CSV table of N, CA and C in Angstrom, one decimal:
chain,number,residue,atom,x,y,z
A,11,MET,N,0.8,-1.4,0.1
A,11,MET,CA,-0.1,-0.1,0.0
A,11,MET,C,1.0,1.1,-0.1
A,12,GLY,N,2.1,1.5,1.1
A,12,GLY,CA,3.0,2.5,0.8
A,12,GLY,C,3.4,2.6,-0.4
A,13,LEU,N,3.9,1.6,-1.3
A,13,LEU,CA,4.3,1.9,-2.5
A,13,LEU,C,3.3,2.3,-3.5
A,14,ALA,N,2.4,1.9,-3.5
A,14,ALA,CA,1.2,2.5,-4.4
A,14,ALA,C,0.6,3.9,-4.2
A,15,TYR,N,0.6,4.1,-2.8
A,15,TYR,CA,0.6,5.5,-2.5
A,15,TYR,C,1.7,6.6,-3.0
A,16,ARG,N,3.2,6.2,-2.9
A,16,ARG,CA,4.0,6.7,-3.9
A,16,ARG,C,3.8,6.7,-5.3
A,17,THR,N,3.7,6.0,-5.6
A,17,THR,CA,3.4,5.9,-7.2
A,17,THR,C,2.7,6.7,-7.5
A,18,PHE,N,1.2,6.7,-6.9
A,18,PHE,CA,0.2,7.4,-7.4
A,18,PHE,C,0.7,9.2,-7.2
A,19,ALA,N,1.3,9.7,-6.0
A,19,ALA,CA,2.0,10.7,-6.2
A,19,ALA,C,2.8,11.2,-7.0
A,20,LEU,N,3.8,10.3,-7.7
A,20,LEU,CA,4.8,10.6,-8.7
A,20,LEU,C,4.1,10.7,-9.8
A,21,GLU,N,3.0,9.9,-10.0
A,21,GLU,CA,2.4,9.5,-11.6
A,21,GLU,C,1.5,10.8,-11.7
A,22,ASN,N,0.9,11.3,-10.7
A,22,ASN,CA,0.1,12.5,-10.5
A,22,ASN,C,0.3,13.4,-9.6
A,23,PRO,N,1.5,14.3,-9.6
A,23,PRO,CA,2.0,15.3,-8.6
A,23,PRO,C,1.4,16.3,-8.5
A,24,GLU,N,0.1,17.0,-9.5
A,24,GLU,CA,-0.4,18.2,-9.3
A,24,GLU,C,-1.8,17.5,-8.6
A,25,THR,N,-2.4,16.3,-8.8
A,25,THR,CA,-3.3,16.1,-8.0
A,25,THR,C,-3.2,16.1,-6.6
A,26,TYR,N,-2.1,14.9,-6.6
A,26,TYR,CA,-1.7,14.8,-5.2
A,26,TYR,C,-1.4,16.1,-4.8
A,27,ALA,N,-0.8,17.1,-5.0
A,27,ALA,CA,-0.7,18.5,-4.3
A,27,ALA,C,-1.9,19.0,-4.1
A,28,VAL,N,-2.9,19.1,-4.6
A,28,VAL,CA,-4.2,19.7,-4.4
A,28,VAL,C,-4.7,19.0,-3.2
A,29,MET,N,-4.5,17.6,-3.6
A,29,MET,CA,-5.4,16.9,-2.4
A,29,MET,C,-4.7,16.9,-1.0
A,30,PHE,N,-3.3,16.7,-1.1
A,30,PHE,CA,-2.9,16.5,0.5
A,30,PHE,C,-1.8,17.9,0.7
A,31,LEU,N,-1.3,18.8,-0.1
A,31,LEU,CA,-0.3,19.6,0.3
A,31,LEU,C,-0.9,21.0,-0.1
A,32,ARG,N,-2.2,21.1,0.2
A,32,ARG,CA,-3.2,22.3,0.1
A,32,ARG,C,-2.2,23.4,-0.7
A,33,VAL,N,-2.1,23.1,-2.0
A,33,VAL,CA,-1.5,24.2,-3.0
A,33,VAL,C,-2.4,25.3,-3.5
A,34,VAL,N,-3.7,25.0,-3.1
A,34,VAL,CA,-4.5,26.0,-3.7
A,34,VAL,C,-5.3,26.4,-2.6
A,35,PRO,N,-4.9,28.0,-2.3
A,35,PRO,CA,-5.4,28.5,-1.1
A,35,PRO,C,-6.9,28.7,-1.3
A,36,GLY,N,-7.6,28.2,0.0
A,36,GLY,CA,-9.2,28.3,0.2
A,36,GLY,C,-10.0,27.0,-0.6
A,37,PHE,N,-9.1,26.4,-1.1
A,37,PHE,CA,-9.7,25.1,-1.8
A,37,PHE,C,-10.2,23.9,-0.8
A,38,GLU,N,-11.6,23.6,-1.0
A,38,GLU,CA,-12.2,22.7,-0.2
A,38,GLU,C,-12.6,21.7,-0.6
A,39,ALA,N,-12.0,20.7,-0.6
A,39,ALA,CA,-12.4,19.0,-1.3
A,39,ALA,C,-14.0,18.8,-0.9
A,40,SER,N,-14.5,18.0,-2.0
A,40,SER,CA,-15.8,17.6,-2.0
A,40,SER,C,-15.9,16.7,-1.1
A,41,GLU,N,-17.3,16.3,-0.6
A,41,GLU,CA,-18.2,15.4,0.3
A,41,GLU,C,-17.5,13.9,-0.3
A,42,ASP,N,-17.6,13.9,-1.7
A,42,ASP,CA,-17.0,12.5,-2.1
A,42,ASP,C,-15.5,12.2,-2.1
A,43,SER,N,-14.8,13.3,-2.0
A,43,SER,CA,-13.3,13.2,-2.0
A,43,SER,C,-13.0,13.0,-0.5
A,44,PHE,N,-13.9,13.3,0.5
A,44,PHE,CA,-13.3,12.9,2.0
A,44,PHE,C,-13.9,11.6,2.3
A,45,LEU,N,-14.8,10.8,1.5
A,45,LEU,CA,-15.4,9.9,1.6
A,45,LEU,C,-14.5,8.7,1.0
A,46,ALA,N,-13.8,9.2,-0.1
A,46,ALA,CA,-12.7,8.3,-0.9
A,46,ALA,C,-11.4,8.1,0.1
A,47,ALA,N,-11.0,9.0,0.9
A,47,ALA,CA,-9.9,9.3,1.5
A,47,ALA,C,-10.4,8.5,2.7
A,48,ALA,N,-11.5,8.6,3.3
A,48,ALA,CA,-11.9,8.1,4.9
A,48,ALA,C,-12.0,6.4,4.3
A,49,GLN,N,-12.2,5.9,3.0
A,49,GLN,CA,-12.2,4.6,2.7
A,49,GLN,C,-10.8,4.2,2.8
A,50,SER,N,-9.8,5.0,1.8
A,50,SER,CA,-8.6,4.4,1.7
A,50,SER,C,-7.9,4.4,3.0
A,51,PHE,N,-8.4,5.4,4.0
A,51,PHE,CA,-7.6,5.0,5.4
A,51,PHE,C,-8.2,3.8,5.9
A,52,GLN,N,-9.5,3.5,5.8
A,52,GLN,CA,-10.1,2.5,6.5
A,52,GLN,C,-9.3,1.0,6.0
A,53,GLU,N,-9.2,1.1,4.7
A,53,GLU,CA,-8.4,-0.1,4.1
A,53,GLU,C,-6.9,-0.4,4.8
A,54,LEU,N,-6.5,0.7,4.8
A,54,LEU,CA,-5.0,0.7,5.6
A,54,LEU,C,-5.3,-0.2,7.3
A,55,ARG,N,-6.1,0.4,7.9
A,55,ARG,CA,-6.1,0.1,9.2
A,55,ARG,C,-6.8,-1.3,9.4
A,56,THR,N,-7.4,-1.7,8.0
A,56,THR,CA,-7.9,-3.1,8.2
A,56,THR,C,-6.6,-4.1,8.2
A,57,VAL,N,-5.6,-3.9,7.2
A,57,VAL,CA,-4.9,-4.6,7.0
A,57,VAL,C,-4.0,-4.4,8.1
A,58,VAL,N,-4.0,-3.4,8.8
A,58,VAL,CA,-3.0,-3.2,10.3
A,58,VAL,C,-3.7,-4.3,11.1
A,59,GLN,N,-4.8,-4.1,11.2
A,59,GLN,CA,-6.0,-4.5,12.4
A,59,GLN,C,-5.7,-6.5,12.0
A,60,ARG,N,-5.6,-6.5,10.5
A,60,ARG,CA,-5.5,-8.0,10.2
A,60,ARG,C,-4.1,-8.8,10.9
A,61,ALA,N,-2.8,-7.9,10.4
A,61,ALA,CA,-1.5,-8.1,10.9
A,61,ALA,C,-1.3,-8.2,12.5
A,62,ILE,N,-2.2,-7.3,13.3
A,62,ILE,CA,-2.4,-7.4,14.4
A,62,ILE,C,-2.9,-8.8,15.1
A,63,ASP,N,-4.3,-9.2,14.4
A,63,ASP,CA,-5.3,-10.2,14.8
A,63,ASP,C,-4.3,-11.6,14.7
A,64,THR,N,-3.3,-11.6,13.3
A,64,THR,CA,-2.6,-12.7,13.1
A,64,THR,C,-1.5,-12.9,13.7
A,65,ASN,N,-1.1,-11.9,14.8
A,65,ASN,CA,0.0,-12.0,15.4
A,65,ASN,C,1.5,-11.5,14.8
A,66,GLN,N,1.2,-11.1,13.8
A,66,GLN,CA,2.5,-10.3,12.9
A,66,GLN,C,3.2,-9.3,13.5
A,67,PHE,N,2.0,-8.5,13.8
A,67,PHE,CA,2.4,-7.3,14.6
A,67,PHE,C,2.2,-7.3,16.1
A,68,LEU,N,2.8,-6.5,16.8
A,68,LEU,CA,2.7,-6.5,18.2
A,68,LEU,C,1.2,-5.8,18.3
A,69,PRO,N,0.4,-6.5,19.4
A,69,PRO,CA,-0.8,-5.8,20.0
A,69,PRO,C,-0.8,-4.3,19.7
A,70,ASN,N,-1.7,-3.4,19.3
A,70,ASN,CA,-1.8,-1.9,19.5
A,70,ASN,C,-2.9,-1.6,18.7
A,71,ASN,N,-3.3,-0.2,19.0
A,71,ASN,CA,-4.4,0.3,18.3
A,71,ASN,C,-4.2,0.0,16.7
A,72,SER,N,-4.8,-0.1,16.0
A,72,SER,CA,-4.6,-0.2,14.7
A,72,SER,C,-5.4,1.1,13.8
A,73,GLU,N,-5.8,1.8,14.5
A,73,GLU,CA,-6.0,3.2,14.1
A,73,GLU,C,-4.8,4.0,14.1
A,74,LEU,N,-4.5,4.0,15.1
A,74,LEU,CA,-2.9,4.8,15.8
A,74,LEU,C,-1.9,4.5,14.8
A,75,ILE,N,-1.9,2.8,14.6
A,75,ILE,CA,-0.9,2.7,13.6
A,75,ILE,C,-0.9,3.0,12.5
A,76,ALA,N,-2.2,2.8,11.8
A,76,ALA,CA,-2.5,3.2,10.2
A,76,ALA,C,-2.2,4.9,10.2
A,77,GLN,N,-2.5,5.5,11.3
A,77,GLN,CA,-2.2,7.0,10.8
A,77,GLN,C,-0.7,7.2,10.9
A,78,GLN,N,0.1,6.6,11.8
A,78,GLN,CA,1.4,6.7,11.9
A,78,GLN,C,2.4,6.5,10.7
A,79,ILE,N,1.7,5.0,9.8
A,79,ILE,CA,2.2,4.7,8.7
A,79,ILE,C,1.8,5.9,7.5
A,80,TRP,N,0.4,6.1,7.4
A,80,TRP,CA,0.3,7.2,6.6
A,80,TRP,C,0.9,8.7,6.7
A,81,ALA,N,1.1,9.0,8.0
A,81,ALA,CA,1.9,10.1,8.3
A,81,ALA,C,3.3,9.8,7.4
A,82,SER,N,4.1,8.8,8.2
A,82,SER,CA,5.3,8.8,7.5
A,82,SER,C,5.3,8.7,6.0
A,83,CYS,N,4.5,7.9,5.4
A,83,CYS,CA,4.5,7.6,3.8
A,83,CYS,C,4.1,9.2,3.2
A,84,HIS,N,3.3,10.1,3.7
A,84,HIS,CA,2.9,11.2,3.4
A,84,HIS,C,4.1,12.0,3.1
A,85,GLY,N,4.7,12.1,4.5
A,85,GLY,CA,6.1,13.1,4.8
A,85,GLY,C,6.9,12.8,4.1
A,86,ALA,N,7.3,11.4,3.6
A,86,ALA,CA,8.4,11.0,2.8
A,86,ALA,C,8.0,11.6,1.3
A,87,VAL,N,6.8,11.3,0.8
A,87,VAL,CA,6.1,11.5,-0.8
A,87,VAL,C,6.2,13.2,-0.7
A,88,ALA,N,5.9,14.1,0.3
A,88,ALA,CA,5.7,15.4,0.0
A,88,ALA,C,7.0,15.7,0.0
A,89,LEU,N,8.1,15.6,0.6
A,89,LEU,CA,9.5,16.1,1.0
A,89,LEU,C,10.2,15.6,-0.6
A,90,GLU,N,9.8,14.4,-1.1
A,90,GLU,CA,10.2,14.0,-2.6
A,90,GLU,C,9.6,14.9,-3.7
A,91,LEU,N,8.2,15.4,-3.7
A,91,LEU,CA,7.9,16.1,-4.5
A,91,LEU,C,8.0,17.7,-4.4
A,92,LEU,N,8.2,17.7,-3.3
A,92,LEU,CA,8.7,19.4,-3.1
A,92,LEU,C,10.2,19.4,-3.3
A,93,GLU,N,10.9,18.4,-3.7
A,93,GLU,CA,12.2,18.4,-3.7
A,93,GLU,C,13.1,18.8,-2.7
A,94,MET,N,12.7,18.4,-1.4
A,94,MET,CA,13.4,18.5,-0.3
A,94,MET,C,14.0,17.3,0.0
A,95,SER,N,14.0,16.5,-0.5
A,95,SER,CA,14.5,15.2,0.2
A,95,SER,C,16.2,15.4,0.4
A,96,VAL,N,16.8,15.2,1.6
A,96,VAL,CA,18.0,15.1,1.4
A,96,VAL,C,19.2,14.1,0.7
A,97,PHE,N,18.4,12.8,0.1
A,97,PHE,CA,18.9,11.8,-0.3
A,97,PHE,C,18.7,11.8,-1.9
A,98,ALA,N,19.5,11.7,-2.7
A,98,ALA,CA,19.4,11.8,-4.2
A,98,ALA,C,18.6,10.4,-4.4
A,99,ASP,N,18.9,9.4,-3.9
A,99,ASP,CA,18.1,8.0,-4.5
A,99,ASP,C,16.7,8.0,-3.5
A,100,THR,N,15.8,8.6,-3.9
A,100,THR,CA,14.6,8.7,-3.0
A,100,THR,C,13.9,7.3,-3.2
A,101,ASN,N,14.2,6.4,-4.4
A,101,ASN,CA,13.6,4.8,-4.3
A,101,ASN,C,14.3,4.4,-3.1
A,102,GLU,N,15.3,4.2,-3.0
A,102,GLU,CA,15.9,3.4,-1.9
A,102,GLU,C,15.5,4.4,-0.5
A,103,THR,N,15.6,5.5,-0.3
A,103,THR,CA,15.1,6.2,1.0
A,103,THR,C,13.8,5.4,1.2
A,104,TYR,N,12.8,5.7,0.5
A,104,TYR,CA,11.3,5.4,0.5
A,104,TYR,C,11.2,3.9,1.0
A,105,ASN,N,12.1,2.9,0.4
A,105,ASN,CA,12.0,1.5,0.5
A,105,ASN,C,12.3,1.5,2.0
A,106,LYS,N,13.4,2.2,2.3
A,106,LYS,CA,14.0,1.7,3.6
A,106,LYS,C,12.9,2.6,4.9
A,107,LEU,N,12.2,3.1,4.2
A,107,LEU,CA,11.5,3.9,5.4
A,107,LEU,C,10.4,2.9,5.6
A,108,LEU,N,9.7,2.0,4.6
A,108,LEU,CA,8.8,1.1,4.7
A,108,LEU,C,9.2,0.0,5.5
A,109,VAL,N,10.6,-0.5,5.1
A,109,VAL,CA,10.9,-1.4,5.7
A,109,VAL,C,11.2,-1.5,7.4
A,110,THR,N,11.6,-0.1,7.7
A,110,THR,CA,12.2,0.5,9.3
A,110,THR,C,10.5,0.2,10.0
A,111,LEU,N,9.6,0.9,9.1
A,111,LEU,CA,8.4,0.8,9.4
A,111,LEU,C,7.7,-0.3,10.2
A,112,ILE,N,7.7,-1.1,9.0
A,112,ILE,CA,7.1,-2.6,9.4
A,112,ILE,C,7.9,-3.3,10.4
A,113,ARG,N,9.4,-3.3,10.4
A,113,ARG,CA,10.4,-3.8,11.5
A,113,ARG,C,9.7,-3.5,12.4
A,114,GLY,N,9.7,-2.3,13.1
A,114,GLY,CA,9.2,-1.8,14.1
A,114,GLY,C,7.8,-2.2,14.6
A,115,LEU,N,7.0,-2.7,13.8
A,115,LEU,CA,5.5,-3.2,14.2
A,115,LEU,C,5.4,-4.8,14.5
A,116,LEU,N,6.7,-5.3,14.0
A,116,LEU,CA,6.4,-7.0,13.9
A,116,LEU,C,6.8,-7.2,15.2
A,117,ARG,N,5.7,-8.5,15.6
A,117,ARG,CA,6.3,-9.1,16.9
A,117,ARG,C,7.6,-9.9,16.9
A,118,ASN,N,7.8,-10.3,15.8
A,118,ASN,CA,9.3,-10.9,15.9
A,118,ASN,C,10.1,-10.5,14.4
A,119,PRO,N,10.5,-9.1,14.6
A,119,PRO,CA,11.4,-8.5,13.6
A,119,PRO,C,12.6,-9.0,13.6
A,120,GLU,N,13.5,-9.8,14.0
A,120,GLU,CA,14.4,-10.7,13.7
A,120,GLU,C,14.0,-11.8,12.5
A,121,GLU,N,12.8,-12.1,12.3
A,121,GLU,CA,12.4,-12.9,11.0
A,121,GLU,C,12.0,-12.2,9.7
A,122,SER,N,12.5,-11.1,9.9
A,122,SER,CA,11.9,-10.0,8.9
A,122,SER,C,13.2,-9.8,7.8
A,123,ALA,N,13.9,-11.1,7.7
A,123,ALA,CA,14.9,-10.8,6.7
A,123,ALA,C,14.4,-10.5,5.1
A,124,ALA,N,13.1,-11.2,4.9
A,124,ALA,CA,12.5,-11.1,3.5
A,124,ALA,C,12.0,-9.5,3.5
A,125,LEU,N,11.9,-8.7,4.3
A,125,LEU,CA,11.6,-7.5,4.0
A,125,LEU,C,12.8,-6.6,3.4
A,126,ALA,N,14.0,-7.1,3.8
A,126,ALA,CA,15.0,-6.4,3.1
A,126,ALA,C,15.1,-6.1,1.4
């Protein structure tokens, strides 16, 4: 999901900027846009809850964890789109961010070699 989020942003930078970076002063998203965003977040929360329920992730509040994942991904993508990333290889930087996030949530992070 994190890779799809970044791919959408890179393939649709203007749309992403309007949706998430508030580049148009006074712009108010439609009710349908808010519903679509809420549905996307709910899908992420469901994936997190499933990982908790199957003992892949440590027990935690799935909504809180989903918010943290989204905030991390959003921040990295925003920095990249605004050309504020410190590192030239933004692919590697983003992929390592995802690995770090997931490893930190895993019940058994030592078994996460497949993530690298």
